[in-house]
Coordinates of C-alpha atoms in Angstrom, one line a residue:
T979 CA -185.3 -111.0 -75.0
H980 CA -187.6 -112.0 -72.1
T981 CA -189.4 -114.5 -74.4
M982 CA -186.1 -116.0 -75.4
M983 CA -184.2 -116.0 -72.1
G984 CA -187.0 -115.8 -69.4
Q985 CA -186.2 -115.8 -65.7
K986 CA -185.0 -118.5 -63.3
D987 CA -188.5 -119.4 -62.1
N988 CA -190.0 -118.8 -65.6
P989 CA -187.6 -120.0 -68.2
G990 CA -187.7 -118.7 -71.8
M991 CA -187.6 -120.5 -75.1
I992 CA -183.8 -121.1 -75.1
P993 CA -183.7 -122.9 -71.7
L994 CA -186.9 -124.9 -72.5
A995 CA -185.4 -125.9 -75.9
F996 CA -182.4 -127.4 -74.2
Q997 CA -184.5 -129.2 -71.6
R998 CA -186.3 -130.9 -74.5
I999 CA -183.0 -131.7 -76.3
F1000 CA -181.4 -133.4 -73.3
D1001 CA -184.6 -135.1 -72.3
F1002 CA -184.6 -136.6 -75.8
I1003 CA -181.0 -137.6 -75.6
A1004 CA -181.5 -139.3 -72.2
Q1005 CA -184.2 -141.4 -73.8
A1006 CA -182.2 -142.5 -76.8
K1007 CA -180.3 -145.3 -75.1
D1008 CA -178.3 -146.8 -77.9
D1009 CA -177.3 -143.6 -79.8
Q1010 CA -174.3 -141.3 -79.2
F1011 CA -174.6 -137.5 -79.2
L1012 CA -172.3 -134.6 -79.6
V1013 CA -173.7 -131.1 -78.7
R1014 CA -171.7 -128.0 -79.4
A1015 CA -172.7 -124.4 -78.5
S1016 CA -171.6 -121.0 -79.6
F1017 CA -172.9 -117.5 -78.8
V1018 CA -172.4 -114.5 -81.1
E1019 CA -173.5 -110.9 -81.1
I1020 CA -174.0 -108.6 -84.0
Y1021 CA -173.3 -105.0 -82.7
N1022 CA -173.1 -102.2 -85.2
E1023 CA -172.6 -104.8 -87.9
D1024 CA -169.6 -106.2 -86.0
L1025 CA -169.4 -109.8 -85.0
K1026 CA -168.4 -110.6 -81.4
D1027 CA -167.9 -114.0 -79.7
L1028 CA -169.8 -113.5 -76.4
L1029 CA -168.0 -116.6 -74.8
T1030 CA -164.4 -115.6 -75.5
G1031 CA -164.7 -111.8 -76.1
A1032 CA -163.1 -112.0 -79.5
T1033 CA -164.3 -109.1 -81.8
H1034 CA -164.2 -108.3 -85.5
L1035 CA -164.9 -111.9 -86.5
Q1036 CA -165.3 -112.5 -90.2
L1037 CA -168.0 -114.3 -92.2
K1038 CA -166.8 -117.0 -94.5
E1039 CA -168.5 -119.4 -96.9
D1040 CA -167.5 -123.0 -97.5
P1041 CA -169.0 -125.5 -100.1
V1042 CA -169.5 -128.0 -97.3
K1043 CA -170.1 -125.9 -94.2
G1044 CA -172.0 -123.1 -95.9
V1045 CA -171.9 -119.7 -94.3
F1046 CA -169.9 -119.7 -91.0
I1047 CA -168.0 -117.4 -88.7
K1048 CA -164.2 -117.8 -88.7
D1049 CA -162.6 -118.4 -85.3
L1050 CA -166.0 -118.5 -83.5
S1051 CA -165.5 -120.8 -80.4
E1052 CA -167.6 -123.9 -80.1
H1053 CA -168.1 -125.4 -76.6
P1054 CA -169.1 -129.1 -76.2
V1055 CA -171.9 -129.3 -73.6
S1056 CA -173.3 -132.3 -71.8
D1057 CA -176.3 -131.0 -69.9
E1058 CA -178.6 -128.0 -69.2
R1059 CA -176.4 -126.6 -66.4
H1060 CA -173.5 -126.3 -68.8
I1061 CA -175.7 -124.5 -71.3
D1062 CA -177.1 -122.2 -68.5
K1063 CA -173.5 -121.2 -67.6
L1064 CA -172.7 -120.4 -71.2
I1065 CA -175.9 -118.3 -71.6
Q1066 CA -175.2 -116.4 -68.4
K1067 CA -171.6 -115.7 -69.4
G1068 CA -172.7 -114.5 -72.9
N1069 CA -175.5 -112.3 -71.6
E1070 CA -173.0 -110.6 -69.2
S1071 CA -171.1 -109.5 -72.3
R1072 CA -174.0 -108.3 -74.4
A1073 CA -174.5 -104.6 -75.3
V1074 CA -177.4 -103.2 -73.2
A1075 CA -178.3 -99.6 -72.5
A1076 CA -181.3 -97.5 -71.3
T1077 CA -183.7 -95.6 -73.5
L1078 CA -186.9 -93.7 -72.8
M1079 CA -188.9 -96.9 -73.6
N1080 CA -186.8 -99.6 -72.0
A1081 CA -184.3 -99.4 -69.2
T1082 CA -182.5 -102.5 -70.4
S1083 CA -182.8 -102.2 -74.1
S1084 CA -180.8 -104.7 -76.2
R1085 CA -178.5 -102.7 -78.5
S1086 CA -177.5 -105.7 -80.6
H1087 CA -178.8 -108.9 -82.1
S1088 CA -177.6 -112.2 -80.6
I1089 CA -177.6 -115.8 -82.0
F1090 CA -177.1 -118.8 -79.7
Q1091 CA -176.2 -121.6 -82.0
V1092 CA -176.3 -125.3 -81.2
V1093 CA -175.0 -128.1 -83.4
L1094 CA -176.4 -131.5 -82.5
E1095 CA -174.8 -134.6 -84.0
R1096 CA -176.3 -138.1 -83.5
M1097 CA -174.7 -141.4 -84.4
T1098 CA -177.0 -144.4 -84.8
V1099 CA -176.1 -147.9 -85.8
I1100 CA -178.6 -149.3 -88.4
D1101 CA -178.0 -152.8 -89.7
G1102 CA -174.4 -152.7 -88.6
R1103 CA -173.7 -149.3 -90.4
E1104 CA -173.1 -146.1 -88.5
C1105 CA -175.5 -143.4 -89.6
I1106 CA -174.8 -139.8 -88.6
R1107 CA -177.4 -137.0 -88.6
V1108 CA -176.6 -133.4 -87.9
G1109 CA -178.9 -130.6 -87.0
K1110 CA -178.3 -126.9 -86.2
L1111 CA -180.5 -124.8 -83.9
N1112 CA -180.3 -121.0 -84.2
L1113 CA -181.9 -119.2 -81.3
V1114 CA -182.0 -115.6 -82.3
D1115 CA -182.8 -112.6 -80.1
L1116 CA -183.4 -109.6 -82.4
A1117 CA -183.2 -106.1 -81.1
G1118 CA -186.4 -104.2 -81.5
S1119 CA -187.0 -101.6 -84.2
E1120 CA -186.9 -98.1 -82.8
R1121 CA -188.2 -94.6 -83.5
Q1122 CA -185.9 -91.8 -82.3
E1123 CA -188.7 -89.5 -81.2
K1124 CA -190.0 -92.2 -78.8
T1125 CA -186.7 -93.6 -77.5
G1126 CA -185.0 -90.3 -77.2
A1127 CA -181.8 -91.9 -78.6
T1128 CA -178.8 -89.6 -79.2
G1129 CA -175.1 -90.2 -79.8
D1130 CA -174.1 -93.8 -79.5
R1131 CA -177.7 -94.9 -78.9
L1132 CA -178.8 -93.2 -82.1
K1133 CA -176.0 -94.9 -84.1
E1134 CA -176.9 -98.3 -82.6
A1135 CA -180.6 -97.7 -83.5
A1136 CA -179.7 -96.9 -87.1
K1137 CA -177.7 -100.1 -87.4
I1138 CA -180.5 -102.1 -85.8
N1139 CA -183.2 -100.6 -88.1
L1140 CA -180.9 -101.2 -91.1
S1141 CA -180.5 -104.9 -90.5
L1142 CA -184.2 -105.3 -89.7
T1143 CA -185.1 -103.5 -92.9
T1144 CA -182.8 -105.8 -94.8
L1145 CA -184.3 -108.8 -93.1
G1146 CA -187.8 -107.6 -94.1
C1147 CA -186.6 -107.1 -97.7
V1148 CA -185.2 -110.7 -97.7
I1149 CA -188.5 -112.1 -96.4
S1150 CA -190.5 -110.1 -99.0
K1151 CA -188.2 -111.4 -101.8
L1152 CA -188.6 -115.0 -100.6
V1153 CA -192.4 -114.7 -100.5
E1154 CA -192.4 -113.2 -104.0
G1155 CA -190.2 -116.1 -105.2
S1156 CA -187.6 -113.7 -106.5
K1157 CA -184.5 -115.2 -108.1
H1158 CA -182.1 -112.8 -106.3
I1159 CA -182.4 -112.7 -102.5
P1160 CA -180.2 -109.9 -100.9
Y1161 CA -178.7 -112.1 -98.1
R1162 CA -175.4 -110.3 -98.4
D1163 CA -176.8 -106.8 -97.6
S1164 CA -176.4 -107.4 -93.8
K1165 CA -174.5 -109.9 -91.6
L1166 CA -177.7 -110.8 -89.8
T1167 CA -179.4 -112.1 -93.0
R1168 CA -176.2 -113.7 -94.2
L1169 CA -176.0 -115.7 -90.9
L1170 CA -179.7 -116.6 -91.1
Q1171 CA -179.6 -117.6 -94.8
D1172 CA -180.2 -121.2 -94.0
S1173 CA -182.9 -120.4 -91.4
L1174 CA -184.8 -118.1 -93.8
G1175 CA -184.8 -119.8 -97.2
G1176 CA -182.7 -122.9 -96.8
N1177 CA -182.9 -126.4 -95.3
S1178 CA -184.7 -125.5 -92.1
K1179 CA -187.8 -125.1 -90.0
T1180 CA -188.2 -121.5 -88.7
L1181 CA -190.4 -120.1 -86.0
M1182 CA -190.7 -116.3 -85.4
V1183 CA -192.1 -114.8 -82.2
V1184 CA -192.9 -111.0 -82.4
A1185 CA -193.7 -108.6 -79.6
V1186 CA -196.6 -106.1 -79.9
S1187 CA -197.7 -103.4 -77.6
P1188 CA -201.3 -103.0 -76.3
A1189 CA -200.9 -99.2 -76.1
S1190 CA -202.8 -97.2 -78.7
T1191 CA -199.8 -94.8 -78.9
N1192 CA -197.9 -97.7 -80.5
Y1193 CA -200.6 -98.6 -83.0
D1194 CA -198.3 -97.9 -86.1
E1195 CA -195.5 -100.1 -84.6
T1196 CA -197.8 -102.9 -83.8
M1197 CA -199.4 -103.0 -87.3
S1198 CA -195.9 -102.8 -88.9
T1199 CA -194.8 -105.7 -86.7
L1200 CA -197.8 -107.8 -87.6
R1201 CA -197.3 -107.2 -91.3
Y1202 CA -193.7 -108.2 -90.9
A1203 CA -194.7 -111.4 -89.2
D1204 CA -197.4 -112.1 -91.8
R1205 CA -194.9 -111.9 -94.6
A1206 CA -192.5 -114.2 -92.8
K1207 CA -195.3 -116.7 -92.2
Q1208 CA -195.8 -117.0 -96.0
I1209 CA -192.3 -118.4 -96.6
K1210 CA -192.5 -122.1 -97.5
N1211 CA -189.4 -124.4 -96.9
K1212 CA -189.1 -128.1 -97.4
P1213 CA -186.4 -129.2 -94.9
R1214 CA -184.6 -132.5 -95.3
I1215 CA -182.5 -134.6 -92.8
N1216 CA -178.7 -134.0 -92.9
E1217 CA -177.4 -137.5 -93.1
D1218 CA -173.7 -138.4 -93.0
P1219 CA -172.4 -134.8 -93.6
K1220 CA -168.7 -134.4 -94.4
D1221 CA -168.2 -131.9 -91.6
A1222 CA -169.6 -134.1 -88.8
Q1223 CA -167.2 -134.2 -85.9
I1224 CA -168.7 -137.1 -83.9
R1225 CA -167.2 -139.8 -86.1
E1226 CA -163.9 -138.1 -86.2
M1227 CA -163.9 -137.7 -82.4
R1228 CA -165.0 -141.3 -81.9
N1229 CA -162.2 -142.5 -84.3
Y1230 CA -159.7 -140.4 -82.4
V1231 CA -160.7 -141.8 -79.1
T1232 CA -160.6 -145.4 -80.5
K1233 CA -157.0 -144.7 -81.8
L1234 CA -156.0 -143.3 -78.4
E1235 CA -157.5 -146.3 -76.6
A1236 CA -155.6 -148.6 -78.9
Q1237 CA -152.4 -146.8 -78.1
L1238 CA -153.1 -147.0 -74.4
A1239 CA -154.0 -150.7 -74.7
E1240 CA -150.7 -151.3 -76.5
I1241 CA -148.8 -149.6 -73.7
M1242 CA -150.8 -151.4 -71.1
Q1243 CA -150.2 -154.7 -72.8
Q1244 CA -146.5 -154.1 -73.0
A1245 CA -146.3 -153.0 -69.4
N1246 CA -149.0 -155.3 -68.2
A1247 CA -148.8 -153.5 -64.9
G1248 CA -145.3 -155.0 -64.4
S1249 CA -146.7 -158.4 -63.5
G1250 CA -149.0 -159.8 -66.2
S1251 CA -151.8 -160.0 -63.6
E1252 CA -155.3 -159.3 -64.9
V1253 CA -156.4 -157.9 -61.6
E1254 CA -153.5 -155.5 -61.4
D1255 CA -154.1 -154.7 -65.1
K1256 CA -157.7 -153.6 -64.3
E1257 CA -156.5 -151.6 -61.3
A1258 CA -153.9 -149.8 -63.5
Y1259 CA -156.6 -148.0 -65.6
D1260 CA -160.2 -147.3 -64.6
G1261 CA -161.4 -146.5 -68.1
E1262 CA -162.2 -142.9 -67.1
G1263 CA -158.8 -141.2 -67.5
N1264 CA -157.3 -142.2 -64.2
M1265 CA -154.2 -144.4 -63.9
G1266 CA -154.2 -146.5 -60.7
A1267 CA -151.2 -147.3 -58.5
G1268 CA -151.0 -150.8 -60.1
F1269 CA -149.5 -149.3 -63.3
T1270 CA -145.7 -149.0 -62.9
G1271 CA -144.8 -148.5 -66.5
Y1272 CA -142.5 -151.5 -66.7
T1273 CA -142.7 -154.3 -69.1
A1274 CA -142.4 -157.8 -67.6
D1275 CA -138.9 -158.2 -69.0
E1276 CA -137.9 -154.7 -67.7
M1277 CA -139.3 -155.5 -64.3
A1278 CA -137.4 -158.8 -64.1
N1279 CA -134.3 -157.0 -65.3
V1280 CA -134.7 -154.2 -62.8
Q1281 CA -135.3 -156.7 -60.0
S1282 CA -132.1 -158.6 -61.0
L1283 CA -130.2 -155.3 -61.3
R1284 CA -131.3 -154.3 -57.8
K1285 CA -130.3 -157.6 -56.4
N1286 CA -126.9 -157.3 -58.0
L1287 CA -126.7 -153.8 -56.7
D1288 CA -127.4 -154.9 -53.2
K1289 CA -124.8 -157.6 -53.4
T1290 CA -122.3 -155.1 -54.9
K1291 CA -123.0 -152.6 -52.1
K1292 CA -122.6 -155.2 -49.4
K1293 CA -119.4 -156.5 -51.0
R1294 CA -118.0 -153.0 -51.2
V1295 CA -118.9 -152.2 -47.6
K1296 CA -117.2 -155.5 -46.6
Y1297 CA -114.1 -154.6 -48.7
V1298 CA -114.0 -151.1 -47.1
E1299 CA -114.1 -152.6 -43.6
Q1300 CA -111.4 -155.1 -44.5
R1301 CA -109.2 -152.4 -46.0
K1302 CA -109.5 -150.4 -42.8
E1303 CA -108.2 -153.3 -40.8
N1304 CA -105.6 -154.3 -43.3
E1305 CA -104.8 -152.3 -46.4
E1306 CA -103.2 -155.3 -48.1
A1307 CA -106.3 -157.4 -47.6
V1308 CA -108.2 -155.7 -50.5
S1309 CA -106.4 -153.8 -53.2
A1310 CA -107.5 -150.3 -54.3
E1311 CA -108.1 -151.7 -57.9
E1312 CA -110.6 -154.2 -56.5
L1313 CA -112.4 -151.5 -54.6
A1314 CA -112.5 -149.2 -57.6
T1315 CA -113.8 -152.0 -59.7
L1316 CA -116.7 -152.6 -57.3
E1317 CA -117.5 -148.8 -57.2
E1318 CA -117.5 -148.7 -61.0
E1319 CA -119.8 -151.8 -61.1
Q1320 CA -122.1 -150.2 -58.5
K1321 CA -122.3 -146.9 -60.6
K1322 CA -123.0 -148.9 -63.7
L1323 CA -125.8 -150.9 -62.0
E1324 CA -127.3 -147.7 -60.6
E1325 CA -127.2 -146.1 -64.1
Q1326 CA -128.9 -149.1 -65.6
I1327 CA -131.6 -149.0 -63.0
K1328 CA -132.1 -145.3 -63.5
E1329 CA -132.4 -145.8 -67.2
S1330 CA -135.0 -148.5 -66.7
E1331 CA -136.9 -146.2 -64.3
R1332 CA -136.7 -143.3 -66.8
K1333 CA -138.2 -145.5 -69.6
A1334 CA -140.9 -146.7 -67.2
K1335 CA -141.6 -143.2 -66.1
E1336 CA -141.9 -142.0 -69.7
R1337 CA -144.2 -144.9 -70.5
Q1338 CA -146.3 -144.1 -67.4
L1339 CA -146.5 -140.4 -68.3
M1340 CA -147.4 -141.2 -71.9
A1341 CA -150.2 -143.6 -70.7
K1342 CA -151.5 -140.9 -68.3
K1343 CA -151.4 -138.3 -71.1
I1344 CA -153.3 -140.6 -73.5
A1345 CA -155.8 -141.5 -70.7
A1346 CA -156.3 -137.8 -70.1
L1347 CA -156.9 -137.2 -73.8
I1348 CA -159.3 -140.0 -74.0
E1349 CA -161.2 -138.6 -71.0
A1350 CA -161.1 -135.0 -72.4
N1351 CA -162.6 -136.2 -75.8
K1352 CA -165.1 -138.5 -74.1
S1353 CA -166.3 -135.6 -71.9
K1354 CA -167.2 -133.7 -75.1
M1355 CA -169.7 -136.4 -75.9
V1356 CA -173.0 -136.3 -74.0
D1357 CA -172.7 -138.8 -71.1
K1358 CA -176.0 -140.6 -70.6
K1359 CA -174.9 -141.4 -67.0
V1360 CA -174.8 -137.7 -66.2
L1361 CA -178.3 -137.2 -67.7
E1362 CA -179.6 -140.1 -65.7
N1363 CA -178.5 -138.9 -62.3
E1364 CA -181.1 -138.7 -59.5
E1365 CA -181.4 -134.9 -59.4
R1366 CA -181.9 -134.5 -63.1
L1367 CA -184.4 -137.4 -63.2
K1368 CA -186.3 -135.6 -60.4
D1369 CA -186.3 -132.3 -62.3
A1370 CA -187.5 -134.1 -65.4
A1371 CA -190.3 -135.8 -63.4
I1372 CA -191.2 -132.4 -61.9
R1373 CA -191.3 -130.8 -65.4
E1374 CA -193.3 -133.8 -66.7
A1375 CA -195.8 -133.4 -63.8
R1376 CA -196.0 -129.7 -64.4
N1377 CA -196.6 -130.2 -68.1
A1378 CA -199.3 -132.8 -67.3
L1379 CA -200.9 -130.3 -64.9
V1380 CA -200.9 -127.6 -67.6
A1381 CA -202.4 -130.1 -70.0
Q1382 CA -205.1 -131.0 -67.5
K1383 CA -205.9 -127.4 -66.9
K1384 CA -206.1 -126.8 -70.6
E1385 CA -208.4 -129.9 -70.9
A1386 CA -210.5 -128.6 -68.0
E1387 CA -210.8 -125.2 -69.6
R1388 CA -211.7 -126.8 -73.0
L1389 CA -214.4 -128.9 -71.3
K1390 CA -215.7 -125.9 -69.4
K1391 CA -215.8 -123.9 -72.6
E1392 CA -217.6 -126.7 -74.4
L1393 CA -220.1 -127.0 -71.5
I1394 CA -220.8 -123.3 -71.6
E1395 CA -221.3 -123.4 -75.4
A1396 CA -223.6 -126.4 -75.0
E1397 CA -225.7 -124.6 -72.4
Q1398 CA -225.8 -121.5 -74.7
Q1399 CA -226.9 -123.7 -77.6
R1400 CA -229.6 -125.3 -75.4
K1401 CA -231.0 -121.9 -74.4
Q1402 CA -230.9 -120.8 -78.0
L1403 CA -232.7 -124.0 -79.1
E1404 CA -235.4 -123.4 -76.4
E1405 CA -235.8 -119.8 -77.5
Q1406 CA -236.0 -121.0 -81.1
C1407 CA -238.6 -123.6 -80.2
T1408 CA -240.7 -121.1 -78.3
T1409 CA -240.3 -118.7 -81.2
A1410 CA -241.3 -121.4 -83.6
L1411 CA -244.5 -122.3 -81.7
D1412 CA -245.4 -118.6 -81.6
Q1413 CA -244.7 -118.2 -85.2
A1414 CA -246.8 -121.4 -86.0
Q1415 CA -249.8 -120.0 -84.1
Q1416 CA -249.5 -116.7 -85.8
L1417 CA -249.2 -118.4 -89.1
E1418 CA -252.3 -120.5 -88.4
L1419 CA -254.3 -117.3 -87.6
R1420 CA -253.0 -115.6 -90.7
L1421 CA -253.9 -118.7 -92.7
N1422 CA -257.5 -118.7 -91.4
E1423 CA -257.7 -115.0 -92.3
Y1424 CA -256.4 -115.7 -95.7
K1425 CA -258.9 -118.6 -96.1
E1426 CA -261.8 -116.2 -95.2
Q1427 CA -260.4 -113.5 -97.5
L1428 CA -260.0 -116.1 -100.3
A1429 CA -263.7 -117.2 -99.8
E1430 CA -264.8 -113.6 -100.0
R1431 CA -262.7 -113.0 -103.1
R1432 CA -264.1 -116.1 -104.7
E1433 CA -267.7 -114.9 -104.0
E1434 CA -266.8 -111.4 -105.3
L1435 CA -265.2 -113.0 -108.4
H1436 CA -268.4 -115.1 -108.9
N1437 CA -270.6 -112.0 -108.7
V1438 CA -268.3 -110.0 -111.0
E1439 CA -268.3 -112.9 -113.5
A1440 CA -272.1 -113.0 -113.4
D1441 CA -272.3 -109.2 -113.9
Q1442 CA -269.8 -109.4 -116.7
A1443 CA -271.9 -112.1 -118.4
K1444 CA -275.0 -109.9 -118.1
E1445 CA -273.1 -107.0 -119.5
R1446 CA -271.7 -109.0 -122.3
E1447 CA -275.2 -110.2 -123.2
I1448 CA -276.5 -106.6 -123.2
I1449 CA -273.5 -105.5 -125.3
R1450 CA -274.1 -108.3 -127.8
N1451 CA -277.8 -107.3 -128.0
D1452 CA -276.9 -103.6 -128.4
Y1453 CA -274.3 -104.5 -131.0
A1454 CA -276.9 -106.6 -133.0
D1455 CA -279.3 -103.7 -132.9
Q1456 CA -276.7 -101.2 -134.0
I1457 CA -275.7 -103.5 -136.8
K1458 CA -279.3 -103.7 -138.0
L1459 CA -279.7 -99.9 -137.6
C1460 CA -276.5 -99.3 -139.6
E1461 CA -277.7 -101.7 -142.3
L1462 CA -281.1 -99.9 -142.4
R1463 CA -279.5 -96.5 -142.7
Q1464 CA -277.0 -97.8 -145.4
F1465 CA -280.0 -99.2 -147.3
I1466 CA -281.9 -95.9 -147.1
V1467 CA -278.9 -93.9 -148.2
S1468 CA -278.1 -96.2 -151.1
M1469 CA -281.7 -96.0 -152.2
F1470 CA -282.2 -92.2 -152.0
V1471 CA -278.7 -90.6 -152.3
P1472 CA -276.7 -91.0 -155.5
E1473 CA -273.2 -92.4 -155.2
E1474 CA -271.4 -89.2 -156.4
Y1475 CA -273.2 -87.3 -153.6
Q1476 CA -272.2 -89.9 -151.1
R1477 CA -268.6 -89.5 -152.1
S1478 CA -268.8 -85.7 -151.9
I1479 CA -270.4 -85.9 -148.4
E1480 CA -267.6 -88.4 -147.3
S1481 CA -264.9 -86.1 -148.6
I1482 CA -266.1 -83.1 -146.5
A1483 CA -267.1 -85.1 -143.4
S1484 CA -264.8 -85.8 -140.4
W1485 CA -265.5 -87.5 -137.1
D1486 CA -264.7 -85.7 -133.8
E1487 CA -263.7 -88.4 -131.3
D1488 CA -263.7 -86.0 -128.4
N1489 CA -267.2 -84.7 -129.0
Q1490 CA -268.5 -87.8 -130.6
A1491 CA -270.0 -85.9 -133.6
W1492 CA -269.6 -85.4 -137.3
H1493 CA -268.3 -82.1 -138.7
F1494 CA -268.6 -80.9 -142.3
R1495 CA -266.3 -78.6 -144.1
T1496 CA -268.0 -75.8 -146.1
Q1497 CA -267.5 -75.9 -149.9
K1498 CA -268.0 -72.8 -152.1
S1499 CA -269.2 -74.6 -155.1
H1500 CA -271.3 -77.7 -155.1
R1501 CA -273.2 -77.2 -158.3
G1502 CA -274.2 -80.8 -158.5
M1503 CA -275.7 -80.6 -154.9
A1504 CA -277.8 -77.4 -155.2
G1505 CA -281.0 -77.7 -153.3
F1506 CA -279.8 -80.8 -151.4
G1507 CA -280.8 -80.5 -147.8

């Protein structure tokens, strides 16, 4: 609520939004605007008009209007002050009560709705665009053990949590791309149907607590906001909608002005003078003294009747005086005829005055209607008054100062980051030099070790060559010895004895020796040693 409403010296989103709206209107010189505002409260799923006090309002749906609240009052506004009065009046009627967590806890949701109509002439054709701004103040979700709510407060909390749960469900379904979205499950989601998944741009501001005791609530709120952030809408401009009122109002004013012009033309201020004609109506709903309501013929006729009446009165007075002196000088019939003629002239004059008065009243009534309907349109002259221009200049200067501070903070931050980067580079350079020196030392060590290893390798290779030469010589000697032994055996031992010896002989690898199995009968080998 503080974020949306703010305070007098620190306005919230709603007052700031209307400052931007009317600043924009003041700059659009050639366009006409109609701004209508309404303020509704959702308390225990009951709709209440905060500006008229009407309760139990009903939600309706129209193919053209969409979802709307029947009998909800709409108030034409022309500047921020008018808006502020409506907001103040509505806030005084809101349901507020104390809980353990908040002394002025909102017990309801509120929606401040503004409809903005803009008429622009493009290539001689009137183009109307309509936008709707829903400024929603949601009551916070509550836990009974923390708020200590009982009785009515507990009932209110249950309704608040139910509508917020439904809103969360709608958001989840929209993110999932579900075909069925449960907008009808609560009046809040039904009213915000266009804002959530329709032709709109939506911004959600959530409040979290820095206290560790509210960790669960804070995480739940952040998850809630994250789901809402994933909704993707593609808004389009509402051009020439059928329910736009600005053209209807403008046409009505034009019709009234034509009627008034016809009356003024007929009456022509009683004289036909352009000067008196201008003095008769100032164009702002005020009829001047120059407008008598008579047409030129009626004025001439009345003047003639008044002259005749004066003559008749004078003649009657003369007859009365003559009759006093001498009754026979003027007959009673002549006197009666004069009296009858006087009454007739007076009645004719009164009838002309009555018609002129009716015409005058009709003109005043039409002029008042013209002014009343024009007042519903945003008056650029009001927005361009000296005080408002001064306020706008102050706001602009304040915004410029804020922008300068932000720019200074950004530059300061960049300077600090640049200094940190410079120090890091210096440290990196110093470290790199140290590392290079260490690497050079290690490289020299490796070179020395490599030279030693090469020398060792050369020595090893020389030793291995010698060993290979010795082995080759030994091998040749062994071959010769084996061949000699084989020759001796073949010469002195018969082949069958050789086979017998081979069959009983086995080589012991571990002991590097031959072993012979004992045979009981070797008749063919008797005496062989």
